[in-house]
Coordinates of C-alpha atoms and ligand atoms in Angstrom, one line a residue:
Chain A
M1 CA 108.4 132.6 88.9
S2 CA 110.2 133.0 92.2
I3 CA 113.4 131.9 93.9
F4 CA 114.0 130.9 97.5
T5 CA 110.6 129.1 97.7
F6 CA 112.2 126.5 99.9
W7 CA 113.4 128.6 102.8
K8 CA 110.4 127.9 105.0
T9 CA 110.9 124.2 104.8
I10 CA 114.6 124.5 105.3
L11 CA 114.1 126.6 108.5
K12 CA 111.6 124.2 109.8
S13 CA 113.9 121.2 109.2
L14 CA 116.7 123.0 111.0
I15 CA 114.8 123.4 114.2
S16 CA 112.7 120.2 114.2
K17 CA 113.7 116.7 115.1
P18 CA 114.9 114.4 112.2
A19 CA 112.1 112.7 110.4
T20 CA 114.1 109.4 110.3
L21 CA 114.6 106.9 113.1
M22 CA 118.0 106.1 114.5
Y23 CA 117.6 102.5 113.7
P24 CA 118.5 100.0 115.3
F25 CA 118.8 102.1 118.5
I26 CA 115.2 103.2 118.2
P27 CA 113.2 100.3 116.8
R28 CA 110.3 100.9 114.4
K29 CA 106.9 100.5 115.9
F30 CA 104.5 98.1 114.3
Y31 CA 100.7 98.4 114.3
P32 CA 98.4 95.7 115.6
N33 CA 97.3 95.1 112.0
T34 CA 100.7 94.8 110.5
R35 CA 101.1 91.6 108.6
G36 CA 104.5 90.4 109.7
S37 CA 104.9 86.7 109.9
I38 CA 102.7 83.6 110.4
K39 CA 102.7 81.7 113.7
N40 CA 100.9 78.5 114.5
K41 CA 100.0 77.3 118.0
I42 CA 100.6 73.8 117.0
E43 CA 98.9 72.2 120.0
A44 CA 95.5 73.5 118.8
C45 CA 96.0 72.5 115.2
I46 CA 93.8 69.7 114.0
Y47 CA 95.7 69.2 110.7
C48 CA 92.7 69.7 108.6
G49 CA 94.7 71.1 105.7
L50 CA 92.4 74.0 105.0
C51 CA 95.3 76.5 105.2
Q52 CA 97.3 74.4 102.7
R53 CA 94.4 74.5 100.3
K54 CA 93.9 78.3 100.6
C55 CA 97.5 79.4 100.5
P56 CA 98.1 81.1 97.1
T57 CA 101.8 80.4 97.2
T58 CA 101.6 76.8 98.4
A59 CA 103.9 77.8 101.3
I60 CA 102.1 75.5 103.8
V61 CA 102.3 71.7 103.7
V62 CA 100.1 69.7 106.1
S63 CA 100.1 66.0 106.6
K64 CA 97.3 64.6 108.7
P65 CA 98.6 61.0 109.2
D66 CA 102.0 62.0 110.6
K67 CA 100.7 65.2 112.3
K68 CA 103.0 67.5 110.5
W69 CA 102.5 71.2 109.7
Q70 CA 105.2 72.9 107.8
I71 CA 105.6 76.4 106.4
D72 CA 108.2 77.7 104.0
I73 CA 108.5 81.3 105.2
M74 CA 110.5 82.2 102.1
R75 CA 107.4 81.5 100.0
C76 CA 104.9 83.1 102.3
V77 CA 103.7 86.5 101.1
T78 CA 101.8 87.3 104.4
C79 CA 98.5 87.5 102.7
N80 CA 96.5 86.4 105.7
A81 CA 94.4 83.9 103.7
C82 CA 95.3 81.0 105.9
V83 CA 94.6 82.8 109.1
D84 CA 91.1 83.7 107.7
V85 CA 90.2 80.1 107.1
C86 CA 91.7 78.3 110.0
P87 CA 88.8 76.7 111.9
T88 CA 90.5 76.4 115.3
K89 CA 92.1 79.9 115.1
C90 CA 95.4 78.4 116.0
L91 CA 97.1 80.3 113.1
S92 CA 97.8 83.9 113.8
M93 CA 99.5 86.8 112.0
E94 CA 102.3 88.3 114.2
N95 CA 103.0 92.0 113.7
Q96 CA 106.8 91.5 113.8
Y97 CA 108.6 90.5 110.7
S98 CA 110.4 87.2 110.8
T99 CA 114.0 87.7 111.8
P100 CA 116.7 87.6 109.2
V101 CA 118.5 84.4 108.6
A102 CA 121.8 83.7 106.8
K103 CA 120.8 80.3 105.4
E104 CA 117.5 79.3 103.8
Chain B
M1 CA 123.9 116.5 58.1
S2 CA 126.1 115.8 61.0
N3 CA 127.1 112.4 62.2
R4 CA 124.6 110.3 64.0
T5 CA 125.4 108.5 67.2
V6 CA 123.3 106.0 69.0
V7 CA 123.3 106.2 72.8
P8 CA 121.8 103.3 74.7
F9 CA 119.6 104.5 77.6
G10 CA 118.7 101.9 80.2
P11 CA 117.7 99.2 81.0
Q12 CA 119.8 100.2 84.0
H13 CA 119.8 103.9 84.5
P14 CA 119.9 106.0 87.7
V15 CA 116.5 107.7 87.0
L16 CA 114.8 104.5 86.1
P17 CA 113.3 102.5 89.0
E18 CA 112.6 99.7 86.6
P19 CA 114.2 98.4 83.4
I20 CA 113.2 99.8 80.0
H21 CA 115.6 100.4 77.2
L22 CA 115.7 103.2 74.7
D23 CA 118.1 103.6 71.8
L24 CA 118.5 107.3 71.4
V25 CA 119.7 108.5 68.0
L26 CA 121.6 111.7 68.4
E27 CA 122.8 114.5 66.2
D28 CA 125.3 116.2 68.4
E29 CA 123.3 116.8 71.6
L30 CA 119.9 116.7 69.9
V31 CA 117.8 113.5 70.0
V32 CA 116.3 112.8 66.6
E33 CA 114.8 109.4 67.3
A34 CA 114.0 107.1 70.2
I35 CA 113.6 103.4 69.7
P36 CA 112.1 101.7 72.8
S37 CA 112.4 98.0 73.7
I38 CA 110.6 96.4 76.5
G39 CA 110.5 92.8 77.8
F40 CA 113.1 92.8 80.5
I41 CA 110.8 92.0 83.4
H42 CA 108.0 89.8 82.0
R43 CA 106.7 87.5 84.7
G44 CA 103.8 85.7 83.1
L45 CA 101.2 86.7 85.6
E46 CA 98.4 86.6 83.1
K47 CA 99.0 83.0 82.4
L48 CA 98.7 82.3 86.1
V49 CA 94.9 82.6 85.9
E50 CA 94.9 79.0 84.6
K51 CA 96.5 77.8 87.9
K52 CA 95.0 80.0 90.6
D53 CA 91.3 80.1 91.1
F54 CA 89.4 83.3 90.6
I55 CA 89.3 84.2 94.3
E56 CA 93.0 83.5 94.9
F57 CA 93.9 85.5 91.8
V58 CA 93.2 88.8 93.7
Y59 CA 96.5 88.3 95.4
V60 CA 98.2 87.9 92.1
A61 CA 96.5 91.0 90.6
E62 CA 97.6 93.0 93.6
R63 CA 101.2 92.1 92.9
I64 CA 101.2 93.1 89.3
C65 CA 102.4 96.5 90.4
G66 CA 103.8 97.6 93.7
I67 CA 102.5 101.2 93.6
C68 CA 99.0 100.8 92.2
S69 CA 98.7 97.5 93.9
F70 CA 95.3 98.3 95.5
I71 CA 93.7 99.6 92.4
H72 CA 94.8 96.6 90.4
G73 CA 93.1 94.4 93.0
Q74 CA 90.1 96.6 93.0
T75 CA 89.7 96.6 89.2
Y76 CA 90.0 92.8 89.1
C77 CA 87.4 92.4 91.8
Q78 CA 85.0 94.9 90.2
G79 CA 85.2 92.8 87.0
I80 CA 84.5 89.6 88.7
E81 CA 81.7 91.2 90.7
E82 CA 80.1 92.4 87.5
L83 CA 80.3 88.9 86.0
M84 CA 78.8 87.3 89.0
K85 CA 76.2 90.1 89.6
I86 CA 77.4 90.7 93.1
Q87 CA 76.0 93.8 94.9
V88 CA 78.9 95.0 97.0
P89 CA 77.8 96.8 100.3
D90 CA 78.1 100.6 100.2
R91 CA 80.5 100.8 103.1
A92 CA 82.9 98.5 101.3
L93 CA 82.7 100.8 98.2
F94 CA 83.5 103.8 100.3
L95 CA 86.4 102.1 101.9
R96 CA 87.8 101.1 98.5
T97 CA 87.5 104.7 97.4
I98 CA 89.4 105.9 100.5
W99 CA 92.2 103.3 100.0
G100 CA 92.3 104.0 96.3
E101 CA 92.8 107.7 96.8
M102 CA 95.4 107.0 99.5
S103 CA 97.3 105.0 97.0
R104 CA 97.0 107.8 94.5
I105 CA 98.5 110.3 96.9
H106 CA 101.3 107.8 97.8
S107 CA 102.0 107.2 94.1
H108 CA 102.0 110.9 93.2
T109 CA 104.2 111.9 96.1
L110 CA 106.6 109.1 95.1
W111 CA 106.6 110.4 91.6
L112 CA 107.2 114.0 92.8
G113 CA 110.1 112.8 94.8
L114 CA 111.6 110.8 91.9
M115 CA 111.1 113.8 89.6
A116 CA 112.9 116.2 92.1
D117 CA 115.7 113.6 92.2
A118 CA 115.8 113.5 88.4
F119 CA 116.3 117.2 88.0
G120 CA 118.8 117.3 90.9
F121 CA 116.8 118.8 93.7
E122 CA 117.7 116.3 96.4
S123 CA 116.2 118.0 99.4
L124 CA 112.9 118.4 97.7
F125 CA 113.0 114.6 97.0
M126 CA 113.5 113.8 100.6
H127 CA 110.7 116.1 101.7
S128 CA 108.2 114.6 99.3
W129 CA 109.1 111.2 100.6
R130 CA 108.9 112.3 104.2
I131 CA 105.3 113.2 103.6
R132 CA 104.6 110.0 101.9
E133 CA 106.0 108.1 104.8
R134 CA 103.3 109.3 107.1
L135 CA 100.7 108.1 104.6
L136 CA 102.3 104.7 104.4
D137 CA 102.0 104.5 108.2
I138 CA 98.3 105.2 107.9
I139 CA 98.0 102.6 105.2
E140 CA 99.9 100.1 107.3
E141 CA 97.7 100.8 110.3
T142 CA 94.5 100.3 108.4
T143 CA 95.3 97.5 106.0
G144 CA 98.3 95.7 107.5
G145 CA 100.6 96.2 104.6
R146 CA 102.6 99.2 103.4
V147 CA 102.4 98.8 99.7
I148 CA 100.6 95.5 99.1
F149 CA 97.4 96.4 101.0
G150 CA 95.8 93.0 100.6
S151 CA 92.5 94.5 101.7
C152 CA 90.3 94.1 98.6
K153 CA 88.4 90.9 98.0
I154 CA 85.7 89.8 95.8
G155 CA 82.4 90.9 97.4
G156 CA 83.8 93.7 99.5
V157 CA 86.9 94.4 101.6
R158 CA 88.7 92.3 104.2
R159 CA 88.9 94.9 106.9
D160 CA 86.8 97.7 108.2
I161 CA 88.0 101.0 109.6
N162 CA 86.0 102.2 112.6
S163 CA 84.8 105.7 112.8
E164 CA 87.2 106.9 115.5
V165 CA 90.1 105.8 113.4
L166 CA 88.6 107.5 110.4
Q167 CA 88.3 110.7 112.3
R168 CA 91.9 110.5 113.5
I169 CA 93.1 109.7 110.0
Q170 CA 91.2 112.8 108.8
G171 CA 93.1 114.9 111.3
E172 CA 96.4 113.5 110.1
L173 CA 95.6 114.0 106.5
N174 CA 94.7 117.6 107.1
Q175 CA 98.1 118.1 108.7
M176 CA 99.8 116.3 105.7
E177 CA 97.8 118.5 103.3
K178 CA 99.3 121.6 104.9
E179 CA 102.8 120.3 104.6
M180 CA 102.1 119.2 101.1
K181 CA 101.1 122.7 100.2
E182 CA 104.6 124.0 101.1
I183 CA 106.3 121.4 98.9
A184 CA 103.8 122.0 96.1
N185 CA 104.6 125.6 96.2
V186 CA 108.3 124.8 95.4
F187 CA 107.3 122.5 92.5
I188 CA 104.9 125.1 91.0
K189 CA 106.8 128.3 91.5
D190 CA 110.5 127.7 91.9
K191 CA 112.7 129.1 89.1
S192 CA 115.1 126.2 89.1
V193 CA 112.3 123.7 88.8
K194 CA 110.7 125.6 86.0
N195 CA 113.9 125.9 84.1
R196 CA 114.0 122.1 83.9
L197 CA 110.4 121.5 83.0
V198 CA 108.7 124.3 81.1
G199 CA 108.4 123.7 77.4
I200 CA 110.1 120.2 77.6
G201 CA 108.4 117.5 75.6
V202 CA 105.2 119.2 74.4
L203 CA 102.4 116.8 73.5
S204 CA 99.5 118.5 71.8
R205 CA 95.9 117.7 72.4
S206 CA 95.4 116.1 69.0
E207 CA 98.6 114.0 69.4
A208 CA 97.6 112.9 72.8
L209 CA 94.2 111.7 71.5
M210 CA 95.7 110.1 68.5
L211 CA 98.4 108.2 70.4
G212 CA 96.0 107.1 73.0
A213 CA 97.7 108.7 76.0
V214 CA 95.9 108.2 79.3
G215 CA 95.9 109.7 82.8
P216 CA 97.8 112.8 83.8
M217 CA 99.6 112.7 80.5
L218 CA 96.4 113.1 78.6
R219 CA 94.9 115.5 81.0
A220 CA 98.0 117.7 80.9
S221 CA 97.3 118.0 77.1
G222 CA 93.9 119.5 77.8
V223 CA 91.6 116.4 77.5
S224 CA 89.3 116.1 80.4
Q225 CA 89.1 112.4 80.7
D226 CA 89.1 110.5 84.0
M227 CA 87.8 107.0 84.5
R228 CA 86.7 107.8 88.0
K229 CA 83.9 109.8 86.3
L230 CA 82.4 106.4 85.3
G231 CA 81.2 106.4 88.8
Y232 CA 82.5 103.0 90.0
A233 CA 83.0 102.4 93.7
A234 CA 81.9 105.5 95.6
Y235 CA 83.0 108.0 93.0
K236 CA 79.4 108.5 92.0
N237 CA 78.8 110.0 95.5
V238 CA 81.6 112.4 95.7
E239 CA 82.1 115.7 93.8
F240 CA 85.2 116.3 91.8
E241 CA 86.2 117.4 88.3
P242 CA 89.1 116.0 86.3
I243 CA 92.1 118.3 86.5
T244 CA 93.5 119.5 83.2
S245 CA 96.1 121.8 81.8
E246 CA 96.5 123.2 78.4
D247 CA 100.2 123.3 77.8
G248 CA 101.1 119.6 77.4
D249 CA 104.7 120.0 78.6
S250 CA 106.5 118.4 81.4
Y251 CA 105.6 121.2 83.7
A252 CA 101.9 120.8 83.0
R253 CA 102.1 117.1 83.8
C254 CA 103.8 117.9 87.1
V255 CA 101.2 120.5 88.0
V256 CA 98.3 118.1 87.1
R257 CA 99.7 115.5 89.4
I258 CA 100.2 118.0 92.3
K259 CA 96.6 119.2 91.9
E260 CA 95.5 115.6 91.9
V261 CA 97.1 115.0 95.2
F262 CA 95.0 117.8 96.7
Q263 CA 92.0 116.5 94.9
S264 CA 92.5 113.1 96.5
F265 CA 92.7 114.7 99.9
D266 CA 89.4 116.3 99.2
I267 CA 87.8 113.0 97.9
I268 CA 89.0 111.2 101.1
R269 CA 87.5 114.0 103.2
Q270 CA 84.1 113.7 101.4
C271 CA 84.2 109.9 101.8
I272 CA 84.9 110.1 105.5
Q273 CA 81.9 112.4 105.9
K274 CA 79.5 110.4 103.8
I275 CA 80.6 106.8 104.7
P276 CA 77.5 104.8 105.6
A277 CA 77.4 102.1 108.4
G278 CA 76.8 98.5 107.5
P279 CA 78.6 95.3 106.5
V280 CA 81.8 95.4 104.5
D281 CA 81.5 92.2 102.5
I282 CA 79.0 89.6 101.3
K283 CA 79.5 86.0 100.8
V284 CA 80.4 84.9 97.3
T285 CA 79.1 81.6 95.9
G286 CA 79.3 80.1 92.5
N287 CA 81.7 80.7 89.6
P288 CA 81.8 83.6 87.2
S289 CA 80.9 83.2 83.5
G290 CA 81.0 85.6 80.6
E291 CA 83.2 88.4 79.5
F292 CA 83.8 91.8 80.9
F293 CA 86.1 94.9 80.5
S294 CA 86.8 96.5 83.8
R295 CA 88.1 100.0 83.7
T296 CA 89.4 102.2 86.5
E297 CA 91.6 105.2 86.9
Q298 CA 95.0 104.4 88.4
P299 CA 97.5 107.1 89.5
R300 CA 99.2 106.7 86.1
G301 CA 96.0 106.6 84.1
E302 CA 93.3 104.2 82.9
V303 CA 93.8 100.5 83.4
V304 CA 91.7 97.9 81.6
Y305 CA 91.2 94.4 82.8
Y306 CA 89.7 92.0 80.2
L307 CA 88.2 89.0 82.0
K308 CA 86.7 85.9 80.3
A309 CA 85.2 83.2 82.4
N310 CA 83.5 80.0 81.5
G311 CA 81.7 79.0 84.7
T312 CA 84.6 77.1 86.2
K313 CA 86.9 78.0 89.1
N314 CA 89.6 79.3 86.8
L315 CA 89.2 82.1 84.3
E316 CA 89.7 81.3 80.7
R317 CA 91.6 84.4 79.8
M318 CA 92.7 87.6 81.6
R319 CA 94.4 90.5 80.0
V320 CA 95.6 93.8 81.5
R321 CA 96.3 96.9 79.6
T322 CA 98.2 99.2 82.0
P323 CA 98.6 103.0 81.7
T324 CA 102.3 103.0 81.1
F325 CA 101.8 100.7 78.1
S326 CA 99.4 103.3 76.6
N327 CA 101.7 106.1 77.3
I328 CA 104.8 104.7 75.7
P329 CA 103.8 105.8 72.1
S330 CA 103.3 109.4 73.3
I331 CA 106.7 109.5 75.0
V332 CA 108.4 108.1 71.9
K333 CA 106.7 110.8 69.9
V334 CA 107.8 113.7 72.2
I335 CA 111.4 112.7 72.7
P336 CA 112.7 113.6 69.2
G337 CA 113.8 117.2 69.2
S338 CA 114.8 117.3 72.9
Q339 CA 118.3 117.7 74.3
L340 CA 120.0 114.5 75.6
A341 CA 120.2 116.0 79.1
D342 CA 116.4 116.4 79.2
I343 CA 115.6 112.7 78.4
P344 CA 115.7 111.4 82.0
V345 CA 113.3 114.1 83.2
L346 CA 111.1 113.7 80.1
L347 CA 110.9 109.9 80.4
L348 CA 109.9 110.2 84.1
T349 CA 107.0 112.5 83.2
I350 CA 104.9 109.5 82.0
D351 CA 105.5 108.0 85.5
P352 CA 106.8 104.8 84.0
C353 CA 105.8 101.6 85.7
I354 CA 107.5 98.9 83.7
S355 CA 106.7 95.9 85.9
C356 CA 103.0 96.4 85.3
T357 CA 103.5 97.1 81.6
E358 CA 105.1 93.7 81.2
R359 CA 103.3 91.8 83.9
Ligands
SF4_401 S1 93.8 75.4 109.0 FE1 94.4 75.6 111.1 S2 93.8 73.7 112.1 FE2 93.7 73.4 109.9 S3 95.8 72.5 109.4 FE3 95.9 74.7 109.1 S4 96.6 75.5 111.0 FE4 95.9 73.4 111.4
SF4_402 S1 99.9 84.2 104.8 FE1 99.3 83.7 102.8 S2 101.1 83.1 101.7 FE2 101.6 83.0 103.9 S3 101.2 80.9 104.5 FE3 99.3 82.0 104.9 S4 98.1 81.8 103.0 FE4 100.2 81.2 102.5

């Protein structure tokens, strides 16, 4: 049993930079793989509806006749399933999280 | 006999990350009985198998628990793969092992932090989580998510890690291991930590076996049982021995978890050395049928998935038995006889994860 086992860590913390970021002045860096939010390049979309069928949270609604593609980002859990199946690769996963909103 | 008082503990309590309620019957400061009640956070995830097909359900399984997320997904996938007789490529098995062990380190360092917080050692708490943060970054870089990895799927894994990245990760993990040693030294040797943990909540070997304790709780009572020894995923290819301790008290559980962190570093190292080249997934066709019990070792102990399929897209029944559920009888058994002030620490030593207990 000993005391003062923490002194080494304390000394190190005193002389090193803080481990935390001064957010929001220093923004956090994201990785290319980070699953942040879904983006659709709508010009390339053929409204096939595959993404709607594969989405586990039914966040996407596609309507072929009136050429509509809608996503409810509050339901989306960024699982990447829709991006994997999209035949034209118009869907992509951005590595930035969607920006906060005040209203749904 | 002195007067008895009942003190309600939880469902909202500073040490509890999740809601569980205990009625503590006290005689002065001594707890003589603990009556648990659960059911505050039931979400009906098991019932969802009827709505989601068996491939989509991986996403649900991963969300049963935030901390053991990956291993939940893995256990589910292994069960389905067994039912469908799918031979998963070796590289995928190694990647699953690497991610599984990363989540073990991240869970144990989270627990160490919470523990330090519970016994009032704030700076130790911060330093445990500082180390964990680096690991979360590695996880985010390789899988895309920080806690919900989303990288396991039926038939393999969804992403590969190339060998350069693996080598770099190895370097970072070595550095983390060094920092972890400093912190571990405090947990193992410091007088103030020992004062709070040694001799608190002793669970004997026979009690642990009788009450069906699992994971570090069981191993701290001297039973060498670890589901990883079943040899699923790549565990058959790596060398390790279950870590045990004889004392069965809170300190023993803490030491077992600390040693497991280092063991996980070692398993990842072995995996990175031995990982074969090749594909990381195979195509899955058809529907599962039959019954299977899938068992794996989570950071908190053994998890069992019961899967019953009938040849359609949706499973007929799915049932999860999570480690915290198995450990609740043991904790209720060891609480009587402790001081009221020790209850928060004692309750934390089972590493309670109530969300997955109630699903
Ligand atoms: S899968 Fe792709 S192409 Fe098809 S509807 Fe969805 S976004 Fe459009
Ligand atoms: S990322 Fe997943 S949850 Fe979000 S829209 Fe795509 S399939 Fe649905």
